[in-house]
Coordinates of C-alpha atoms and ligand atoms in Angstrom, one line a residue:
M1457 CA 196.5 160.8 250.3
R1458 CA 193.4 162.8 249.7
V1459 CA 193.5 163.9 246.0
L1460 CA 191.1 166.7 245.2
I1461 CA 190.8 167.5 241.5
C1462 CA 189.1 170.8 240.9
K1463 CA 187.6 172.0 237.6
D1464 CA 190.1 174.9 237.1
E1465 CA 192.8 176.9 238.8
A1466 CA 190.3 179.3 240.5
S1467 CA 188.4 176.4 242.1
A1468 CA 191.6 174.8 243.3
I1469 CA 192.8 178.1 244.9
A1470 CA 189.4 178.5 246.6
R1471 CA 189.4 174.9 247.9
A1472 CA 193.0 175.3 249.3
A1473 CA 192.2 178.7 250.9
D1474 CA 189.0 177.3 252.5
H1475 CA 191.0 174.4 253.9
I1476 CA 193.5 176.8 255.5
A1477 CA 190.7 179.1 256.8
E1478 CA 188.9 176.1 258.3
H1479 CA 192.2 174.9 260.0
M1480 CA 192.7 178.4 261.4
A1481 CA 189.1 178.5 262.7
Q1482 CA 189.6 175.2 264.5
R1483 CA 192.9 176.0 266.2
S1484 CA 193.3 179.5 267.6
D1485 CA 197.0 178.7 268.2
C1486 CA 197.8 177.3 264.7
V1487 CA 201.3 177.1 263.4
L1488 CA 201.2 177.4 259.6
G1489 CA 204.0 176.2 257.4
L1490 CA 204.1 178.5 254.4
A1491 CA 205.4 178.2 250.8
T1492 CA 206.5 180.6 248.1
G1493 CA 206.5 180.4 244.3
G1494 CA 204.1 181.4 241.5
T1495 CA 201.4 178.9 242.5
M1496 CA 200.9 180.4 245.9
L1497 CA 200.4 184.0 244.7
P1498 CA 196.7 183.6 243.9
L1499 CA 196.2 181.6 247.0
Y1500 CA 197.6 184.4 249.2
R1501 CA 195.4 186.9 247.3
R1502 CA 192.4 184.8 248.2
L1503 CA 193.5 184.6 251.9
I1504 CA 193.8 188.4 251.9
R1505 CA 190.2 188.6 250.6
L1506 CA 189.1 186.2 253.3
H1507 CA 190.9 188.4 255.8
A1508 CA 188.9 191.4 254.6
D1509 CA 185.8 189.3 255.3
G1510 CA 186.9 188.6 258.9
L1511 CA 189.6 185.9 258.8
S1512 CA 192.1 186.9 261.5
F1513 CA 195.8 185.9 261.5
A1514 CA 196.4 187.7 264.8
S1515 CA 197.2 184.5 266.8
V1516 CA 198.8 182.5 263.9
T1517 CA 202.5 181.6 264.0
T1518 CA 204.2 181.0 260.6
F1519 CA 207.3 179.2 259.4
N1520 CA 208.3 179.4 255.8
L1521 CA 209.9 176.4 254.0
D1522 CA 213.1 178.0 252.8
E1523 CA 215.3 181.0 251.9
Y1524 CA 218.2 181.6 249.5
I1525 CA 221.6 181.7 251.1
G1526 CA 223.2 185.1 250.5
L1527 CA 220.1 187.1 250.3
A1528 CA 219.3 189.6 253.1
P1529 CA 215.6 189.9 254.1
D1530 CA 215.3 193.2 252.2
H1531 CA 216.6 191.8 248.9
P1532 CA 213.7 192.0 246.5
A1533 CA 214.0 188.4 245.4
S1534 CA 214.3 187.0 249.0
Y1535 CA 211.5 184.9 250.3
H1536 CA 211.3 187.4 253.2
S1537 CA 210.3 190.1 250.7
Y1538 CA 208.0 187.7 248.8
M1539 CA 206.0 186.9 252.0
R1540 CA 205.7 190.6 253.0
K1541 CA 204.5 191.6 249.6
A1542 CA 202.3 188.5 248.9
L1543 CA 200.7 188.2 252.4
F1544 CA 202.1 189.6 255.6
D1545 CA 201.7 193.3 254.7
H1546 CA 198.0 192.8 253.9
V1547 CA 196.8 190.8 257.0
D1548 CA 196.9 191.2 260.7
V1549 CA 199.7 188.7 261.4
D1550 CA 202.1 189.7 264.1
P1551 CA 205.5 190.1 262.4
S1552 CA 207.2 188.7 265.4
R1553 CA 205.4 185.4 264.9
T1554 CA 206.5 185.0 261.3
H1555 CA 209.6 183.0 260.7
L1556 CA 211.9 182.4 257.7
P1557 CA 215.5 181.2 257.8
R1558 CA 218.0 184.1 257.5
G1559 CA 219.7 183.8 254.1
D1560 CA 222.4 186.2 255.2
A1561 CA 223.3 184.4 258.5
A1562 CA 227.0 184.4 259.2
D1563 CA 226.8 180.7 259.9
P1564 CA 224.1 179.1 257.6
V1565 CA 224.7 175.7 259.1
A1566 CA 223.9 177.0 262.6
E1567 CA 221.0 179.0 261.3
A1568 CA 219.5 175.8 259.8
A1569 CA 219.8 173.9 263.0
D1570 CA 218.4 176.8 265.0
Y1571 CA 215.4 177.0 262.6
E1572 CA 214.6 173.4 263.1
A1573 CA 214.8 174.0 266.9
R1574 CA 212.5 177.0 266.7
I1575 CA 209.9 175.0 264.8
A1576 CA 210.1 172.3 267.6
R1577 CA 209.9 175.0 270.3
S1578 CA 206.7 176.4 268.7
G1579 CA 205.0 173.1 269.3
G1580 CA 205.5 171.9 265.7
I1581 CA 203.7 172.9 262.5
S1582 CA 199.9 172.2 262.5
L1583 CA 199.4 172.7 258.8
Q1584 CA 202.2 172.7 256.2
L1585 CA 201.3 174.3 252.9
L1586 CA 203.4 173.0 250.0
G1587 CA 203.9 173.5 246.2
V1588 CA 205.8 171.0 244.1
G1589 CA 208.6 171.7 241.7
R1590 CA 208.6 170.3 238.2
N1591 CA 211.4 168.0 239.3
G1592 CA 209.4 166.7 242.3
H1593 CA 211.0 168.9 245.0
I1594 CA 209.1 170.1 248.0
G1595 CA 210.6 173.1 249.7
F1596 CA 214.1 173.2 248.2
N1597 CA 214.6 169.4 248.7
E1598 CA 215.9 168.6 245.3
P1599 CA 215.9 165.0 243.9
T1600 CA 217.9 162.6 246.0
S1601 CA 217.3 164.5 249.2
S1602 CA 217.1 162.2 252.2
L1603 CA 213.5 161.5 253.0
A1604 CA 214.4 161.9 256.7
S1605 CA 216.3 165.2 256.3
P1606 CA 216.1 168.0 258.8
T1607 CA 216.4 171.7 258.0
R1608 CA 219.7 172.1 256.3
I1609 CA 221.6 173.6 253.3
K1610 CA 220.8 172.3 249.9
T1611 CA 222.5 172.9 246.5
L1612 CA 219.9 174.0 244.0
T1613 CA 219.6 172.2 240.6
E1614 CA 220.1 174.3 237.5
S1615 CA 216.5 173.6 236.5
T1616 CA 215.3 175.1 239.8
R1617 CA 217.5 178.1 239.4
R1618 CA 216.2 178.6 235.8
A1619 CA 212.6 178.3 237.0
N1620 CA 213.2 181.0 239.6
Q1621 CA 215.2 183.4 237.3
P1622 CA 212.1 185.6 236.6
Y1623 CA 212.1 186.7 240.2
F1624 CA 215.6 188.2 239.8
G1625 CA 216.8 191.1 237.8
S1626 CA 218.4 190.5 234.3
D1627 CA 221.9 191.2 235.8
E1628 CA 221.4 188.7 238.7
T1629 CA 221.1 184.9 238.9
P1630 CA 219.4 183.0 241.7
P1631 CA 221.8 181.9 244.4
G1632 CA 223.1 178.3 244.2
Y1633 CA 222.3 177.3 247.8
A1634 CA 219.3 177.6 250.1
I1635 CA 218.4 176.8 253.7
T1636 CA 215.3 174.5 253.5
M1637 CA 213.2 172.6 255.9
G1638 CA 214.0 168.9 255.3
V1639 CA 211.7 166.3 254.0
G1640 CA 211.7 164.9 257.6
T1641 CA 210.8 168.3 258.9
I1642 CA 207.8 168.5 256.5
L1643 CA 206.7 165.0 257.4
S1644 CA 206.6 166.0 261.1
A1645 CA 203.8 168.5 260.4
R1646 CA 200.5 167.3 261.8
E1647 CA 198.9 167.9 258.4
C1648 CA 200.1 168.8 254.9
L1649 CA 198.3 170.6 252.1
L1650 CA 199.9 170.5 248.7
L1651 CA 198.6 172.8 245.9
A1652 CA 199.6 172.2 242.2
T1653 CA 198.1 173.9 239.2
G1654 CA 198.9 173.8 235.5
S1655 CA 200.1 171.2 233.0
A1656 CA 203.8 171.8 233.8
K1657 CA 203.3 170.0 237.1
A1658 CA 201.4 167.0 235.7
N1659 CA 204.4 164.7 235.6
A1660 CA 205.6 165.6 239.1
V1661 CA 202.1 165.2 240.5
A1662 CA 201.8 161.7 239.0
A1663 CA 205.2 160.7 240.4
M1664 CA 204.3 162.2 243.8
V1665 CA 200.9 160.5 244.1
E1666 CA 201.3 157.3 242.2
G1667 CA 205.0 156.6 241.8
P1668 CA 207.2 154.7 244.2
V1669 CA 208.3 156.5 247.4
A1670 CA 211.7 157.5 246.2
A1671 CA 214.2 160.2 247.0
V1672 CA 214.4 161.0 243.3
C1673 CA 210.9 162.5 243.8
P1674 CA 211.0 164.0 247.3
A1675 CA 207.3 164.9 247.1
S1676 CA 206.5 161.1 247.0
A1677 CA 207.5 161.0 250.7
L1678 CA 204.1 162.5 251.4
Q1679 CA 202.7 159.1 250.7
M1680 CA 204.1 158.2 254.1
H1681 CA 202.2 161.1 255.8
A1682 CA 198.8 160.1 257.3
R1683 CA 197.1 163.5 256.7
T1684 CA 198.0 164.9 253.3
T1685 CA 195.6 166.6 251.0
V1686 CA 196.6 167.3 247.4
V1687 CA 194.6 170.0 245.7
L1688 CA 194.9 170.1 241.9
D1689 CA 193.3 171.6 238.9
R1690 CA 192.5 169.4 235.9
D1691 CA 195.7 170.4 234.0
A1692 CA 197.9 169.2 236.8
A1693 CA 196.0 165.9 237.1
T1694 CA 196.3 164.7 233.5
E1695 CA 199.3 162.3 234.0
M1696 CA 197.8 160.2 236.9
K1697 CA 196.4 156.8 236.2
L1698 CA 193.6 156.7 238.8
T1699 CA 192.0 160.0 238.0
D1700 CA 188.5 158.4 237.5
Y1701 CA 188.8 157.0 241.0
Y1702 CA 189.8 160.4 242.5
H1703 CA 186.8 162.0 240.8
H1704 CA 184.6 159.3 242.1
V1705 CA 185.7 159.7 245.7
H1706 CA 185.8 163.5 245.6
P1707 CA 183.4 164.8 242.9
D1708 CA 184.5 168.3 241.8
G1709 CA 187.3 168.1 244.3
E1710 CA 184.9 168.2 247.3
A1711 CA 186.5 166.9 250.5
T1712 CA 184.0 164.1 251.2
R1713 CA 183.8 162.4 254.5
F1714 CA 185.6 159.2 253.5
D1715 CA 188.7 159.0 251.2
Ligands
PGA1970 P1 206.0 177.4 241.5 O1 207.1 176.7 242.5 O2 204.8 177.6 242.3 O3 206.7 178.7 241.2 O4 205.8 176.5 240.3 C1 206.7 175.5 243.2 C2 207.9 174.9 243.8 O5 209.0 174.9 243.1 O6 207.8 174.4 244.9

């Protein structure tokens, strides 16, 4: 794993956005795996600024990690809505090339299998963007998810539902189930980029980077991925043991030639 520790949140966001922009510049036909959540909002704002400066999404295909079961695309708390508001409505992406699982599919099991097949038909994800949950989830792969799992339905933990309550109205609670890319789906991406900021993520980051590879921390499966970059701010990096080493290899979070 390449562990880049940036001096603050703004530098971590800039580093992650530059990484995505460089990837897009290198591959005209790139397939981006996209994530949602609070961490990604400033990253998408930064990408929108880069778009204003000339970064084009016109030939990019996107696949989001997950969607709540039971929410139609126009539900304000759906990830379809999140992506439109946070990114898609502000850049030149072709809407027909953006993909999220349909939370309102009549047959969510079939929808999950079809989503996995659509990713494969696209040629596979070239860069998968990821956040990490406080419980170590990636996508909605909650602790004890199979590390070989495909896209499927997962039952959300109470802690995840509580963490996402602010996106819902006071009279509504987050759904109990989601369709999510599996850990195996994520590991099939040619490259992964995980962004985590803030002290609330420090324990999950330490378990992901330095803990054993274990289903109890699904993000730890990224240790088995040959091309994963983890971009952190200092607050998210406080619980790791080898922080001095990461600073030595990548001063100020610079992506140096050798890891
Ligand atoms: P957050 O979510 O960015 O809102 O903290 C991350 C996640 O749960 O994957």
